[in-house]
Coordinates of C-alpha atoms and ligand atoms in Angstrom, one line a residue:
M1 CA 128.0 57.6 101.9
G2 CA 124.6 58.8 102.8
A3 CA 121.9 59.7 100.3
V4 CA 122.1 63.1 98.9
T5 CA 119.1 65.0 99.5
D6 CA 117.4 66.9 96.6
L7 CA 117.3 70.6 97.5
P8 CA 114.0 72.2 96.6
S9 CA 113.8 74.8 94.0
A10 CA 111.6 77.8 94.1
R11 CA 109.2 78.8 91.2
P12 CA 108.7 82.6 91.2
L13 CA 105.0 83.7 91.4
T14 CA 105.5 87.3 90.1
R15 CA 108.4 89.3 88.8
H16 CA 109.1 90.8 92.2
L17 CA 108.0 88.7 95.0
G18 CA 106.6 85.3 96.0
A19 CA 107.6 81.8 95.1
E20 CA 106.2 78.4 95.2
I21 CA 108.5 75.8 96.8
C22 CA 107.7 72.0 96.9
V23 CA 108.7 70.5 100.2
D24 CA 107.2 67.6 102.1
L25 CA 106.4 69.1 105.5
S26 CA 105.2 66.0 107.0
A27 CA 108.7 65.1 108.5
E28 CA 111.4 67.3 110.0
M29 CA 113.5 69.0 107.2
D30 CA 117.2 68.2 107.2
D31 CA 119.5 71.2 107.6
G32 CA 120.3 71.5 103.9
V33 CA 116.7 71.6 102.8
F34 CA 115.8 74.2 105.6
R35 CA 118.9 76.4 104.5
A36 CA 117.4 76.3 100.9
V37 CA 114.0 77.2 102.1
Y38 CA 115.4 80.0 104.3
E39 CA 117.4 81.4 101.3
A40 CA 114.3 81.4 99.2
F41 CA 112.4 83.1 102.0
L42 CA 114.8 85.9 102.1
R43 CA 115.0 86.2 98.3
Y44 CA 111.3 86.0 97.5
Q45 CA 109.8 87.4 100.7
V46 CA 106.7 85.1 100.5
L47 CA 106.8 81.4 100.0
L48 CA 103.9 79.1 99.2
F49 CA 103.9 75.4 99.8
P50 CA 101.4 73.3 97.8
P51 CA 98.5 71.6 99.5
Q52 CA 99.3 69.0 102.1
D53 CA 98.2 67.6 105.4
L54 CA 99.8 69.6 108.2
P55 CA 99.0 68.7 111.7
P56 CA 99.3 71.5 114.2
A57 CA 102.5 69.9 115.8
R58 CA 104.2 70.0 112.5
Q59 CA 103.4 73.6 112.0
V60 CA 104.9 74.5 115.3
A61 CA 108.0 72.4 114.6
L62 CA 108.5 74.1 111.2
A63 CA 108.0 77.6 112.8
R64 CA 110.6 76.7 115.5
R65 CA 113.2 76.2 112.7
F66 CA 112.8 80.0 111.9
G67 CA 113.2 81.2 115.4
E68 CA 111.4 81.8 118.6
V69 CA 107.7 81.4 118.2
Q70 CA 105.4 84.1 119.6
V71 CA 102.7 83.4 122.0
H72 CA 100.0 85.8 121.1
V73 CA 98.6 88.2 123.8
M74 CA 95.1 87.7 122.5
N75 CA 94.7 84.3 124.1
Q76 CA 91.1 83.8 123.0
Y77 CA 92.5 82.6 119.7
H78 CA 95.0 79.9 120.9
A79 CA 94.4 76.8 118.9
D80 CA 94.6 73.0 119.5
G81 CA 96.3 73.2 122.8
Y82 CA 99.2 75.0 121.2
P83 CA 99.6 78.6 122.5
E84 CA 101.9 79.3 119.6
L85 CA 99.1 78.7 117.2
Y86 CA 96.3 81.2 116.6
R87 CA 93.2 80.1 114.8
L88 CA 91.0 82.5 112.8
S89 CA 87.6 81.0 112.0
N90 CA 84.1 82.3 111.1
L91 CA 82.5 78.8 111.8
D92 CA 80.2 78.3 114.8
A93 CA 80.2 75.3 117.2
S94 CA 78.3 73.2 114.6
G95 CA 80.7 74.1 111.8
K96 CA 78.3 76.6 110.1
P97 CA 79.5 80.0 108.9
S98 CA 78.5 82.4 111.7
G99 CA 78.5 85.7 109.7
Q100 CA 81.1 87.1 112.1
H101 CA 84.6 88.0 110.5
P102 CA 87.0 86.9 113.2
D103 CA 89.5 89.7 112.7
K104 CA 88.6 92.7 110.6
G105 CA 91.9 94.2 111.4
T106 CA 93.5 91.9 108.9
L107 CA 91.7 93.7 106.0
A108 CA 94.0 96.7 106.2
W109 CA 97.6 96.5 105.0
H110 CA 99.8 95.8 107.9
T111 CA 102.8 93.8 109.2
D112 CA 102.5 91.4 111.9
G113 CA 103.8 92.1 115.4
S114 CA 104.8 95.6 114.5
W115 CA 103.1 96.5 117.8
Q116 CA 105.8 94.9 120.0
R117 CA 109.4 95.8 120.7
V118 CA 110.7 92.6 119.1
T119 CA 108.7 92.4 115.9
G120 CA 107.5 89.6 113.7
Q121 CA 110.0 87.9 111.6
A122 CA 108.0 85.2 109.6
T123 CA 104.2 84.5 109.7
I124 CA 103.3 80.9 108.9
I125 CA 99.7 80.3 107.9
Y126 CA 97.9 77.1 107.1
G127 CA 94.6 77.2 105.2
E128 CA 92.3 74.7 106.8
V129 CA 89.0 75.8 105.2
M130 CA 88.9 78.4 102.3
P131 CA 85.9 80.2 100.9
Q132 CA 84.9 79.8 97.2
S133 CA 85.6 83.5 96.6
G134 CA 87.2 86.3 98.6
G135 CA 89.4 85.7 101.7
E136 CA 92.6 86.1 99.7
T137 CA 95.9 87.3 101.1
H138 CA 97.7 90.0 99.4
F139 CA 101.3 91.1 99.8
C140 CA 103.3 94.0 98.8
D141 CA 107.0 94.5 98.6
M142 CA 108.4 97.1 101.2
Y143 CA 112.0 97.2 99.7
G144 CA 110.3 98.2 96.3
A145 CA 108.1 100.6 98.1
Y146 CA 111.2 102.4 99.7
E147 CA 113.1 102.4 96.5
R148 CA 110.3 104.1 94.6
L149 CA 109.9 106.9 96.9
D150 CA 111.4 110.1 95.4
P151 CA 114.4 111.7 97.1
S152 CA 112.4 114.4 98.8
W153 CA 110.2 111.7 100.5
K154 CA 113.3 109.6 101.4
A155 CA 114.9 112.9 102.9
R156 CA 111.6 113.7 104.8
I157 CA 111.2 110.3 106.5
A158 CA 114.9 109.6 107.2
G159 CA 115.2 109.1 111.1
L160 CA 111.5 109.3 111.8
R161 CA 110.0 107.0 114.1
A162 CA 106.4 105.8 114.3
V163 CA 104.6 104.6 117.3
H164 CA 102.8 101.2 116.8
N165 CA 99.9 100.5 118.9
L166 CA 97.7 97.3 118.7
D167 CA 95.1 98.8 120.8
F168 CA 94.8 101.6 118.3
S169 CA 94.5 99.5 115.3
R170 CA 92.2 96.9 117.0
T171 CA 89.8 99.5 118.2
R172 CA 89.8 101.3 114.9
R173 CA 89.3 98.4 112.6
H174 CA 87.5 95.8 114.6
G175 CA 85.1 97.8 116.8
E176 CA 84.0 94.8 118.7
D177 CA 86.0 92.5 121.2
P178 CA 88.6 95.2 122.2
L179 CA 91.8 94.3 124.0
T180 CA 91.2 93.6 127.8
E181 CA 92.8 95.9 130.4
A182 CA 95.5 93.1 131.0
Q183 CA 96.3 92.7 127.2
R184 CA 96.7 96.5 126.9
L185 CA 99.0 96.7 129.7
A186 CA 101.0 93.7 128.5
K187 CA 101.6 95.5 125.0
P188 CA 102.1 99.2 125.5
P189 CA 102.7 101.3 122.3
V190 CA 106.3 101.1 120.9
D191 CA 108.2 103.2 118.4
H192 CA 110.2 101.9 115.3
P193 CA 112.0 103.5 112.6
I194 CA 109.8 104.2 109.5
V195 CA 112.8 103.0 107.3
R196 CA 114.3 99.8 108.6
T197 CA 117.4 97.8 107.3
H198 CA 116.6 94.2 106.9
P199 CA 118.9 92.4 109.3
Q200 CA 119.9 89.6 106.9
T201 CA 119.7 91.1 103.5
G202 CA 121.0 94.6 104.5
R203 CA 118.4 96.2 102.3
K204 CA 116.3 99.2 103.3
C205 CA 112.6 98.9 103.4
L206 CA 109.5 101.0 104.5
Y207 CA 108.2 99.8 107.9
L208 CA 104.7 101.1 108.6
G209 CA 101.3 99.5 108.2
D210 CA 98.0 99.8 110.0
H211 CA 99.3 99.4 113.5
A212 CA 101.4 102.6 113.1
E213 CA 99.5 105.3 115.0
Y214 CA 101.5 108.5 115.0
I215 CA 105.0 109.9 114.6
Q216 CA 107.3 110.6 117.5
G217 CA 108.0 114.4 118.0
M218 CA 105.3 115.4 115.5
P219 CA 101.8 116.7 116.1
Y220 CA 99.3 113.8 116.4
D221 CA 97.2 114.7 113.3
E222 CA 100.2 115.6 111.1
G223 CA 101.7 112.2 112.0
R224 CA 98.5 110.4 111.2
A225 CA 98.2 112.0 107.9
L226 CA 101.9 111.3 106.9
I227 CA 101.3 107.6 108.0
E228 CA 98.1 107.3 105.9
E229 CA 99.8 108.9 102.9
L230 CA 102.9 106.7 103.1
N231 CA 100.9 103.4 103.6
A232 CA 98.9 104.3 100.5
L233 CA 102.1 105.2 98.6
A234 CA 103.7 102.0 99.5
V235 CA 101.4 99.7 97.5
H236 CA 102.2 99.4 93.9
A237 CA 100.2 96.9 91.6
D238 CA 103.3 95.5 90.1
L239 CA 105.1 95.0 93.5
T240 CA 102.1 93.0 94.9
Y241 CA 101.2 89.3 95.0
E242 CA 97.6 88.3 95.4
H243 CA 97.1 84.8 96.7
R244 CA 94.0 82.9 96.1
W245 CA 94.1 80.0 98.6
K246 CA 93.4 76.4 98.2
A247 CA 92.7 74.4 101.3
G248 CA 95.8 72.7 102.6
E249 CA 98.3 75.4 101.4
L250 CA 100.9 76.9 103.7
L251 CA 102.1 80.4 103.2
V252 CA 105.3 81.9 104.9
W253 CA 106.2 85.5 104.6
D254 CA 108.8 87.9 105.9
N255 CA 107.2 90.7 108.0
R256 CA 110.2 92.8 107.9
C257 CA 109.9 93.5 104.2
V258 CA 106.3 92.8 103.1
M259 CA 102.9 94.2 104.2
H260 CA 99.9 92.0 103.8
R261 CA 96.1 92.1 104.1
A262 CA 93.2 89.7 103.7
T263 CA 90.3 90.5 101.4
P264 CA 86.7 90.3 102.5
Y265 CA 84.4 87.2 101.8
D266 CA 80.9 86.4 102.6
A267 CA 81.3 85.2 106.3
A268 CA 77.6 84.4 106.5
T269 CA 77.6 81.8 103.7
Q270 CA 81.4 80.8 103.2
G271 CA 83.7 79.2 105.8
R272 CA 87.3 80.5 106.3
V273 CA 89.6 78.8 108.9
I274 CA 93.3 79.5 109.1
R275 CA 95.8 78.5 111.6
R276 CA 98.6 81.0 112.1
C277 CA 101.8 81.4 114.0
T278 CA 104.3 84.2 114.1
V279 CA 108.1 83.7 114.6
L280 CA 109.7 86.6 116.4
G281 CA 112.5 88.6 114.7
E282 CA 114.4 91.4 116.3
I283 CA 114.2 95.0 117.4
P284 CA 114.0 97.0 114.0
S285 CA 116.9 99.3 113.2
Ligands
FE2_301 FE1 98.5 89.8 109.6

């Protein structure tokens, strides 16, 4: 008989979402361990793996267990020769903080890849360098956000579709380094339901965030106002997990049922480098 592998157990980080799970990521997980990780991912929505050395190849291999890994349209961020990995860094060529925040768009609540037809399933981020303060990642639970809407809100948004547009959110939030013409043409705006049903848990959740620009069939300004109001209504302090990073940690989250944002840090004096990849999910319904 072969050795029985100990299955990892998850330690909840808050009452509603997030759990720490201790798994050695230096070698390929066997199927039983990965099943336990995936079950915890569906249950807790955000998973934290404790600090460890995770070479780029291992991060890509882990991501592939979840599904097809996205090659991001913004190829200026590709890292380490792996087009699946995307590095966000404020360090200059000599390794000193440059004062430039690499992606200000991440400071607003959003869900990764909502600007494409097949949206993000899991985002997998490894923290290479972390600032002493700030640069946190916050998550909020979109199942809970939907459940807490009153019946009149639920009736008002049932059947509505929002148009998500990377060019809109990037231009609005970032200001500099806009999408190139080719990047814009490659990722035209797409519409998704505001209320989606998670394909694996079957639970309903709110699906909006900062890439959502307007509502199909509604005057532009009215749709903008509705999106802003709902994005703000979605965030509840007790349905939020605020992660303060240690270098070497890995976070994995389910974009179908959480929104996330990064918090500011002093990019002129502190370094922050993360390595990210996004696993594709499905067309929301
Ligand atoms: Fe993000």
